[in-house]
PDB file of C-alpha atoms and ligand atoms in Angstrom:
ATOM      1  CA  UNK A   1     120.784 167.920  82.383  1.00 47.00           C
ATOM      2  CA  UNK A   2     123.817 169.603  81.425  1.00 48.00           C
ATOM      3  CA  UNK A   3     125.642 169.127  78.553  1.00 47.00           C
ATOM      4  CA  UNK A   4     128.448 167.430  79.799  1.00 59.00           C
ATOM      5  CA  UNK A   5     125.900 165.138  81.605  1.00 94.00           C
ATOM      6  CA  UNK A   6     124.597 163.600  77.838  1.00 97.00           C
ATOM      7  CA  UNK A   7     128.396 162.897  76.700  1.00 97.00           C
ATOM      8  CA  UNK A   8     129.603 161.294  79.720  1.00 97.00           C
ATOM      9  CA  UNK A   9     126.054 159.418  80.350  1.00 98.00           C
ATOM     10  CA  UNK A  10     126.120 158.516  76.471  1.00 98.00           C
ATOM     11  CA  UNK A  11     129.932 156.825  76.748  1.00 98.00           C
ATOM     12  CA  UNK A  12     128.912 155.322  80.041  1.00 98.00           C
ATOM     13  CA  UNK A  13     126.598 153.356  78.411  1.00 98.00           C
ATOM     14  CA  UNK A  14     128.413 152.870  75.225  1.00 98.00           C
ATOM     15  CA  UNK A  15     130.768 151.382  77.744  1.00 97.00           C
ATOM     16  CA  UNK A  16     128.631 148.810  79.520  1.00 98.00           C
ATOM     17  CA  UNK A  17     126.898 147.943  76.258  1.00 98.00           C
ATOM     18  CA  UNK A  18     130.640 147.151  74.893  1.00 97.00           C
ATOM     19  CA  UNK A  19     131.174 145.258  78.165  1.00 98.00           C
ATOM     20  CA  UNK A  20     128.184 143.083  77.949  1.00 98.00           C
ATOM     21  CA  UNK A  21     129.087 142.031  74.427  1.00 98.00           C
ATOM     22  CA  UNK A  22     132.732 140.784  75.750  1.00 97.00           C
ATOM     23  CA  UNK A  23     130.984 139.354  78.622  1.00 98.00           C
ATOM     24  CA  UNK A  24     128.330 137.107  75.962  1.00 97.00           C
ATOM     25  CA  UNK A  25     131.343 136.294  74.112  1.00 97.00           C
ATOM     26  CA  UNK A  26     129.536 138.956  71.271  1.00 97.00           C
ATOM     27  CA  UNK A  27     131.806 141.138  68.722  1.00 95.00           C
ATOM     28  CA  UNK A  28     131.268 144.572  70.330  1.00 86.00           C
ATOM     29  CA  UNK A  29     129.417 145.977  67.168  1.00 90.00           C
ATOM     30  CA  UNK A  30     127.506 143.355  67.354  1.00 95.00           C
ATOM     31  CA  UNK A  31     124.752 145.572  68.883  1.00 98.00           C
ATOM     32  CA  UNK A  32     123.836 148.655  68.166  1.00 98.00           C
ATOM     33  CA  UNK A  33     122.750 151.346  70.681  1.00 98.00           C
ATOM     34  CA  UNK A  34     119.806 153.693  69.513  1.00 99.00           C
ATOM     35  CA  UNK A  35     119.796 156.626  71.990  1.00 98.00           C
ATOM     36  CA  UNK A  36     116.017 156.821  72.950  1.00 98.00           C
ATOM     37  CA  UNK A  37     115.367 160.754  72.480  1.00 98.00           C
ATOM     38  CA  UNK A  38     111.366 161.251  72.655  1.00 98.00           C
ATOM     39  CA  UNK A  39     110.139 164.252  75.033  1.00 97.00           C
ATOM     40  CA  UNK A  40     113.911 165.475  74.617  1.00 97.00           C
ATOM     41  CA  UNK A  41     114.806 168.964  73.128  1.00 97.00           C
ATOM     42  CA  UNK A  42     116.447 168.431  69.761  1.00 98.00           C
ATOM     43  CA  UNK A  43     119.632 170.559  71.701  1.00 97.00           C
ATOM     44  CA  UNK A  44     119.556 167.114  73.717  1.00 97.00           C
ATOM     45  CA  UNK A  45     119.888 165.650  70.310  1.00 98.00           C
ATOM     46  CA  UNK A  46     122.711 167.934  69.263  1.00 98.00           C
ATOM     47  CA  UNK A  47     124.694 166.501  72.270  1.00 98.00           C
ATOM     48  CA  UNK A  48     124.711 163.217  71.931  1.00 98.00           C
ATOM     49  CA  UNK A  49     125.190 163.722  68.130  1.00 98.00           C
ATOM     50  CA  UNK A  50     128.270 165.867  69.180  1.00 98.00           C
ATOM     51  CA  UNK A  51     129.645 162.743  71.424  1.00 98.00           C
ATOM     52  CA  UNK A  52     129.340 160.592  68.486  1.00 98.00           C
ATOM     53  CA  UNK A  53     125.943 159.134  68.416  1.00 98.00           C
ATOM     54  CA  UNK A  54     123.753 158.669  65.167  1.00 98.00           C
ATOM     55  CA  UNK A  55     121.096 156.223  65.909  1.00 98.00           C
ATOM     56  CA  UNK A  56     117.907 158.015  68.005  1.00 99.00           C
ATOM     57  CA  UNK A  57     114.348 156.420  68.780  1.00 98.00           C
ATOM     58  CA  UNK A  58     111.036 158.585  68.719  1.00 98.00           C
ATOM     59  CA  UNK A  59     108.077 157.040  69.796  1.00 98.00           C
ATOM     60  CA  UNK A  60     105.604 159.218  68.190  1.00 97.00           C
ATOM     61  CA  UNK A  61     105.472 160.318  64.835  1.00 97.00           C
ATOM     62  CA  UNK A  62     105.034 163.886  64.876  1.00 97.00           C
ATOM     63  CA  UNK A  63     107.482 164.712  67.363  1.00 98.00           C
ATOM     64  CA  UNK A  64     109.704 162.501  64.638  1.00 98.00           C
ATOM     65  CA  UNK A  65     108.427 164.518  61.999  1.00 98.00           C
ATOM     66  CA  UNK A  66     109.811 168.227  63.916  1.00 98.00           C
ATOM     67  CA  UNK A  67     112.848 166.985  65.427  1.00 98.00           C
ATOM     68  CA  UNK A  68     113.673 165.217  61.517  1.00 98.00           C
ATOM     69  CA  UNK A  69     112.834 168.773  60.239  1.00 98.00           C
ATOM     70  CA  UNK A  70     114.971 170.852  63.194  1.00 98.00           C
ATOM     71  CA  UNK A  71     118.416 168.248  62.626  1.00 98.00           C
ATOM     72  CA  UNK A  72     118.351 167.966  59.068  1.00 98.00           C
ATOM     73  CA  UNK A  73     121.502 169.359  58.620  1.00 98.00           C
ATOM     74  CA  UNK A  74     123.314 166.755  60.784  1.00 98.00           C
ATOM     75  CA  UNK A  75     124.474 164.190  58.431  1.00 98.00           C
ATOM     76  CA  UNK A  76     124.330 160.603  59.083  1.00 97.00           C
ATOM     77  CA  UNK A  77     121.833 160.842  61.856  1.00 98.00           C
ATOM     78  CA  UNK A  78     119.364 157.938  61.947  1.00 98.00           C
ATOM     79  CA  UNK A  79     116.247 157.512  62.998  1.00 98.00           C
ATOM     80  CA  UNK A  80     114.386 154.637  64.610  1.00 98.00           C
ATOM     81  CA  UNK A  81     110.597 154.844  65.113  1.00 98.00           C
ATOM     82  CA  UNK A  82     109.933 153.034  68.109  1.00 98.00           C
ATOM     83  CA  UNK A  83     106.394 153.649  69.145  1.00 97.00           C
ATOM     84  CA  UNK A  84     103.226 152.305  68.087  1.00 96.00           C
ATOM     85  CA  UNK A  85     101.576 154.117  64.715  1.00 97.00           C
ATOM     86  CA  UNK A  86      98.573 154.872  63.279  1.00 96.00           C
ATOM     87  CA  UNK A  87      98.058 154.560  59.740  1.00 97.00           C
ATOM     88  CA  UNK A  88      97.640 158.194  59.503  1.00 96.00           C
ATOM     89  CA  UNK A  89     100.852 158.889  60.596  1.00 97.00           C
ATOM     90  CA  UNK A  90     102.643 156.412  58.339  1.00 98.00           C
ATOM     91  CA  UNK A  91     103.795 158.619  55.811  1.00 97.00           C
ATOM     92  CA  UNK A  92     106.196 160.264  58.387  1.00 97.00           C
ATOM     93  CA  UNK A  93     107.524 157.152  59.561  1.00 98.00           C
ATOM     94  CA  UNK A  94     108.001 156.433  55.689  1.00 98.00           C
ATOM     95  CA  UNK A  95     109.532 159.578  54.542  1.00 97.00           C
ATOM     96  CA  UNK A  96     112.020 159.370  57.697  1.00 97.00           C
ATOM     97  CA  UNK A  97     112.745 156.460  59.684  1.00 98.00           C
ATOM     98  CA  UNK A  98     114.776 153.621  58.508  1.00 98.00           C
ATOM     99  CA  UNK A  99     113.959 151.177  61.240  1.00 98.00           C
ATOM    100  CA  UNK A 100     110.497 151.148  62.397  1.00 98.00           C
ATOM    101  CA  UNK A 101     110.085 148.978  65.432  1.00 98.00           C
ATOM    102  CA  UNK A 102     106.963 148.728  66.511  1.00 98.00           C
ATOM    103  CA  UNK A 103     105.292 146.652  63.870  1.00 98.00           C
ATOM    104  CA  UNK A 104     101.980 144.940  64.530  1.00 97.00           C
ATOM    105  CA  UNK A 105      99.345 145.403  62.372  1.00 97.00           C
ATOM    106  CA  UNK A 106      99.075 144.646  58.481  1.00 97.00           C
ATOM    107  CA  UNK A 107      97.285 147.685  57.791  1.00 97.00           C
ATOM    108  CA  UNK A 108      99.935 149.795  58.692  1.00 98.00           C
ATOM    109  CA  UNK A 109     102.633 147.674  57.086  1.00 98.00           C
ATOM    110  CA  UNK A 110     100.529 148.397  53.748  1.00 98.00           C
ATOM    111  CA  UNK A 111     100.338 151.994  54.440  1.00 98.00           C
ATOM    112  CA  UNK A 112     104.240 152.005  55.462  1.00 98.00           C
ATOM    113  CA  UNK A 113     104.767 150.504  52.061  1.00 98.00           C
ATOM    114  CA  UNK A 114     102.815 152.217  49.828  1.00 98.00           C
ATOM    115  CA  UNK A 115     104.829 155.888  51.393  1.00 98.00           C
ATOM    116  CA  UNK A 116     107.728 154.334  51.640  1.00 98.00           C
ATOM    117  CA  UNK A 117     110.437 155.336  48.311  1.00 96.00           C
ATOM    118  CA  UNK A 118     113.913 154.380  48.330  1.00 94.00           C
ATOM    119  CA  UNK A 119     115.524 152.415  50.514  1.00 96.00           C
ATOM    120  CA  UNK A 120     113.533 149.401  51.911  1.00 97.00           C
ATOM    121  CA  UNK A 121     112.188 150.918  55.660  1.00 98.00           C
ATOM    122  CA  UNK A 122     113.319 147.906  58.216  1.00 98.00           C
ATOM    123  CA  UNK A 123     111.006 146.779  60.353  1.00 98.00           C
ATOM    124  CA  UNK A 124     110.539 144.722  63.117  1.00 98.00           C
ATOM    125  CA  UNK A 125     107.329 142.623  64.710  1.00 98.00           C
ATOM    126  CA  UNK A 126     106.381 143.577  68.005  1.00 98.00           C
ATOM    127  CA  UNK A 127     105.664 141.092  70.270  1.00 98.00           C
ATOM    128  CA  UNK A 128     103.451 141.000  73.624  1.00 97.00           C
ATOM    129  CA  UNK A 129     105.788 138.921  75.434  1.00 96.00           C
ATOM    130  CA  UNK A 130     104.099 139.261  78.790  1.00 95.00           C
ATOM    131  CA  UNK A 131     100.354 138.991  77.268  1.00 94.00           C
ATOM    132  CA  UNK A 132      99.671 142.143  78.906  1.00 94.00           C
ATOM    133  CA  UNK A 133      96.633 143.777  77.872  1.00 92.00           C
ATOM    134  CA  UNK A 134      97.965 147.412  78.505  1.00 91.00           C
ATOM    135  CA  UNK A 135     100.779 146.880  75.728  1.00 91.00           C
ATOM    136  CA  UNK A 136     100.879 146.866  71.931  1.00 93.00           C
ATOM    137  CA  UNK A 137     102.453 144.363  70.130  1.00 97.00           C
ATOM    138  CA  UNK A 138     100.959 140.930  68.541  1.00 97.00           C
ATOM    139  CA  UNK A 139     100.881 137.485  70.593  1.00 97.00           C
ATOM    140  CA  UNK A 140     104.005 135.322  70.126  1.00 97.00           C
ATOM    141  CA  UNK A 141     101.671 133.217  68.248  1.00 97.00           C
ATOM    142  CA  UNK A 142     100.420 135.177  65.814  1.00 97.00           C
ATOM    143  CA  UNK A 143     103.899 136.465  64.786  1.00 98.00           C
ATOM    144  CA  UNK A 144     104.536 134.394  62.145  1.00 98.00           C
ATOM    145  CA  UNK A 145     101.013 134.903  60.775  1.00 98.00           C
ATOM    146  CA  UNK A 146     101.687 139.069  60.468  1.00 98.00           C
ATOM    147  CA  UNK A 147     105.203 138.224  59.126  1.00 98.00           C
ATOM    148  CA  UNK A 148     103.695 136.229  56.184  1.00 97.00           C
ATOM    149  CA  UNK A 149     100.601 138.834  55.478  1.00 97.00           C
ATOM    150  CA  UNK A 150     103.403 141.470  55.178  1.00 97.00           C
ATOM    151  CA  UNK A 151     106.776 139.591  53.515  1.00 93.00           C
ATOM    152  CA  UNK A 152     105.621 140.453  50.070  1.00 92.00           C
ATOM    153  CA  UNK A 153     105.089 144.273  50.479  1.00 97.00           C
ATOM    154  CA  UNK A 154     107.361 146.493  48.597  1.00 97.00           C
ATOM    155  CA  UNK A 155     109.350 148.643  50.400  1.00 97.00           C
ATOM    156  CA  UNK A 156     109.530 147.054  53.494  1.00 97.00           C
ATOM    157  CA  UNK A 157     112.212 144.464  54.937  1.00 98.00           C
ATOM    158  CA  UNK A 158     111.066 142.866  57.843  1.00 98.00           C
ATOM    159  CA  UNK A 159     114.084 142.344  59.508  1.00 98.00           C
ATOM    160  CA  UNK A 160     113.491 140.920  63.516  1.00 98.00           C
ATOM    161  CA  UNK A 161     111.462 141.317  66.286  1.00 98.00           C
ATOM    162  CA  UNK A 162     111.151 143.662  69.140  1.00 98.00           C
ATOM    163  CA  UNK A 163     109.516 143.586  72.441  1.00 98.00           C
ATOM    164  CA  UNK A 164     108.903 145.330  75.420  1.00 97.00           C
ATOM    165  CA  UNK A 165     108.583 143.291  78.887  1.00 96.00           C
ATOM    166  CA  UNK A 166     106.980 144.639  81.874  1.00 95.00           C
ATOM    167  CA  UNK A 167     109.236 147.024  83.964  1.00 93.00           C
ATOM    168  CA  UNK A 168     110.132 145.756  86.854  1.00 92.00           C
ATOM    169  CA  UNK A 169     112.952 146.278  89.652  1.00 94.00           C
ATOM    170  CA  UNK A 170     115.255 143.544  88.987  1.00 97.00           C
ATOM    171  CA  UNK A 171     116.156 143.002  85.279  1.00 97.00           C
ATOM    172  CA  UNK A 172     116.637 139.439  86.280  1.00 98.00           C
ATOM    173  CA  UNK A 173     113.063 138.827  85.487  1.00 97.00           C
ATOM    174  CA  UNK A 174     113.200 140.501  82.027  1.00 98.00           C
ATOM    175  CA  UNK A 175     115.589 137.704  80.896  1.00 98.00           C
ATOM    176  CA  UNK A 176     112.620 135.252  80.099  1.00 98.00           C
ATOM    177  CA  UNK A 177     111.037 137.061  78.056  1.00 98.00           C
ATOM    178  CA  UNK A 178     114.143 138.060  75.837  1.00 98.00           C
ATOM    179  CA  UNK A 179     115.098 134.277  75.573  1.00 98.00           C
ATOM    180  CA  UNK A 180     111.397 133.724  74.384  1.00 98.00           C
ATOM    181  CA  UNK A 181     112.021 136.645  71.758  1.00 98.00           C
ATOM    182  CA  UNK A 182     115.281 135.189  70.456  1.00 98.00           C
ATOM    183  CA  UNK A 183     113.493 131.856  70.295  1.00 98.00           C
ATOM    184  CA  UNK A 184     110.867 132.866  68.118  1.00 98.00           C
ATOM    185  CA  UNK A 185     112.917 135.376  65.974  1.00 98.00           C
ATOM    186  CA  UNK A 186     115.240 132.024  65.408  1.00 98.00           C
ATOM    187  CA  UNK A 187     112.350 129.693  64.580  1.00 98.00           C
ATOM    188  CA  UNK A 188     111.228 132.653  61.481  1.00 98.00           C
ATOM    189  CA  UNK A 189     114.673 133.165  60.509  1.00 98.00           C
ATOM    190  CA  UNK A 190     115.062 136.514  61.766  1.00 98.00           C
ATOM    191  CA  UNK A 191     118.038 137.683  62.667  1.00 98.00           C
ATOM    192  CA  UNK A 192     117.498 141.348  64.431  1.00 98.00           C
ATOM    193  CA  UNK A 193     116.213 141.604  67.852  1.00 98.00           C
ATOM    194  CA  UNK A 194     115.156 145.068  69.290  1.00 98.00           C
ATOM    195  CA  UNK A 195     115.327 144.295  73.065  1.00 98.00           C
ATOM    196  CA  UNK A 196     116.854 145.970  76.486  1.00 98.00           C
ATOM    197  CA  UNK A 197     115.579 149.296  78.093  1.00 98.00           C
ATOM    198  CA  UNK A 198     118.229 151.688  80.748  1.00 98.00           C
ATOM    199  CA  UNK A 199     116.477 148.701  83.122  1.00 97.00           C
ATOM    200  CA  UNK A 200     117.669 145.953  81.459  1.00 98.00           C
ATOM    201  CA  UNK A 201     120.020 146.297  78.356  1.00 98.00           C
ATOM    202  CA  UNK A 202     122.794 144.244  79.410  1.00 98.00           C
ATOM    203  CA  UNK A 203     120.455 141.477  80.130  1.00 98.00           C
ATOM    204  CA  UNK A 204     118.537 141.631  77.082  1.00 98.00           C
ATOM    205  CA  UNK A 205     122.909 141.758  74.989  1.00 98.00           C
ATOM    206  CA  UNK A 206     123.486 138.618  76.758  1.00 98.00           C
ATOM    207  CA  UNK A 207     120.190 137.403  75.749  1.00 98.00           C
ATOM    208  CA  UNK A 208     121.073 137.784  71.990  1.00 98.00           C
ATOM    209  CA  UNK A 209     119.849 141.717  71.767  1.00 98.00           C
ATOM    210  CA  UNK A 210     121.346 143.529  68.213  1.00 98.00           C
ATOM    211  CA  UNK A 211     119.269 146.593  68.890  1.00 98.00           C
ATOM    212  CA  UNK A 212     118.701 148.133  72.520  1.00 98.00           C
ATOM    213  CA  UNK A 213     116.734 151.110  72.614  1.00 98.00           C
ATOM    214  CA  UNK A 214     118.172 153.632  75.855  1.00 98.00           C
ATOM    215  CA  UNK A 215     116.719 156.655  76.631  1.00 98.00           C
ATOM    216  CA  UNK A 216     116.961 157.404  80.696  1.00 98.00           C
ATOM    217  CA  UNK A 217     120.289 156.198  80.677  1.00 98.00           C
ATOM    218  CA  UNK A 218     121.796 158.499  78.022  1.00 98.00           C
ATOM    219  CA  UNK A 219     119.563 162.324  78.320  1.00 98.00           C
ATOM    220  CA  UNK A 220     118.127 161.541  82.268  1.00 96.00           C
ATOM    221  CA  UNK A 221     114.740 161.922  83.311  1.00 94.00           C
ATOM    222  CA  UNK A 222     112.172 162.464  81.218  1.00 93.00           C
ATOM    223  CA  UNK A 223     110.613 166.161  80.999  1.00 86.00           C
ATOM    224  CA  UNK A 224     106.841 165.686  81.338  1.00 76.00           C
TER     225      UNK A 224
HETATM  226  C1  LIG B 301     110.769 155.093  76.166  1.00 57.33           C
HETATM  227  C2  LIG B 301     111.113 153.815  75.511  1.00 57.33           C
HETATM  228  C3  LIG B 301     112.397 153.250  75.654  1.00 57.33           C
HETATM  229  C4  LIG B 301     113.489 153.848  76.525  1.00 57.33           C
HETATM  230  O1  LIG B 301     113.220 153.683  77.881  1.00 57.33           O
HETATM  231  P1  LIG B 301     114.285 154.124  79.001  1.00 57.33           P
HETATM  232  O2  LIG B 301     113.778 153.475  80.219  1.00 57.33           O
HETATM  233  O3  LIG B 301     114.238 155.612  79.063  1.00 57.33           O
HETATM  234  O4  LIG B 301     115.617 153.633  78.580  1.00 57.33           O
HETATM  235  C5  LIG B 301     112.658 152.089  74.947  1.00 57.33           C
HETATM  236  N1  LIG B 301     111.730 151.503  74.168  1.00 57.33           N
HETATM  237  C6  LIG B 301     110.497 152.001  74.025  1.00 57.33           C
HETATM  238  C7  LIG B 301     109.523 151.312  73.146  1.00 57.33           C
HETATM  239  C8  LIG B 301     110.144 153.170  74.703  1.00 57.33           C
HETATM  240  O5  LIG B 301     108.901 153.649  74.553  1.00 57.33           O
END
């Protein structure tokens, strides 16, 4: 993908994403787009930083960890950690994220917290919205019990929920599953919702989405 391709792809999107927040009757900064970056070159990175962008996902923590280390001199730049994590990968996420979305276990919460200096790391639940036994994520049911194990923890805020629904061809049948999410983050009080994929983003913003994590949409395919 060319150069040109990641700016013009990037304010594409920026543009749809500002059109489905007139469209929900949503202040356009009401949602911010994190520019899903994993398996991209950090040049890829340097692009859509160029065009303007400062929020990127990773989904796994060392490839967080390099890219961190290769763009530290871009000011401003913030990372999301959007993938699962082990505990023995917290530390990363601690030392460079400040929104972790992929929260499900109290072990790692604990671990996240006890690396974690400075600013509280953000986090978000994430929910199984589907039930699907291939995904991460806790059942909608036990969300509330994970947000009360992990409230107290220094260092941590937990700030919404996230969730990722099954892909599927029409992004009619995500919808759902992002009301469900915006129920339950409304029924614990929390107000951010991670939701909304290059399938399904405008959806998910007329659904309620603050967050939507894009990566297809923004650097194209995948490398493998
Ligand atoms: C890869 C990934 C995305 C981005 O998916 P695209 O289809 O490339 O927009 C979003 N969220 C999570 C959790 C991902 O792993």
């Amino acid at each position: 993908m060319s150069d040109k391709g990641i700016a013009s792809r990037l304010a594409q999107v920026s543009e749809r994403v500002a059109r489905a927040c007139r469209a929900a009757g949503r202040p356009e900064g009401a949602v911010e787009l994190v520019a899903v970056s994993k398996l991209q070159p950090p040049e890829a990175i340097r692009e859509a930083y160029r065009a303007g962008q400062r929020a990127f996902g990773e989904n796994y923590a060392q490839e967080l960890r390099d890219k961190a280390a290769a763009l530290a001199d871009l000011p401003k730049l913030r990372w999301h950690a959007i993938g699962p994590l082990q505990t023995n990968k917290a530390r990363t996420v601690a030392s460079v994220a400040q929104v972790f979305h992929a929260l499900d276990r109290r072990e790692v919460a604990r671990e996240l917290s006890r690396r974690r200096s400075g600013a509280p790391l953000r986090c978000l639940i994430e929910v199984n919205v589907a039930g699907e036994a291939t995904k991460r994520g806790v059942a909608a049911e036990e969300a509330r019990k994970l947000l009360d194990e992990v409230r107290g923890l220094p260092n941590l805020e937990v700030a919404g929920l996230m969730c990722l629904p099954p892909l599927e061809d029409d992004p009619e049948r995500s919808r759902p599953h992002f009301r469900a999410l915006a129920a339950l983050a409304r029924s614990l009080g929390l107000s951010e919702l991670s939701m909304g994929t290059t399938a399904d983003f405008e959806v998910a913003i007329s659904e309620g989405a603050t967050m939507v994590r894009v990566g297809t949409a923004i650097f194209g395919e995948r490398p493998d």
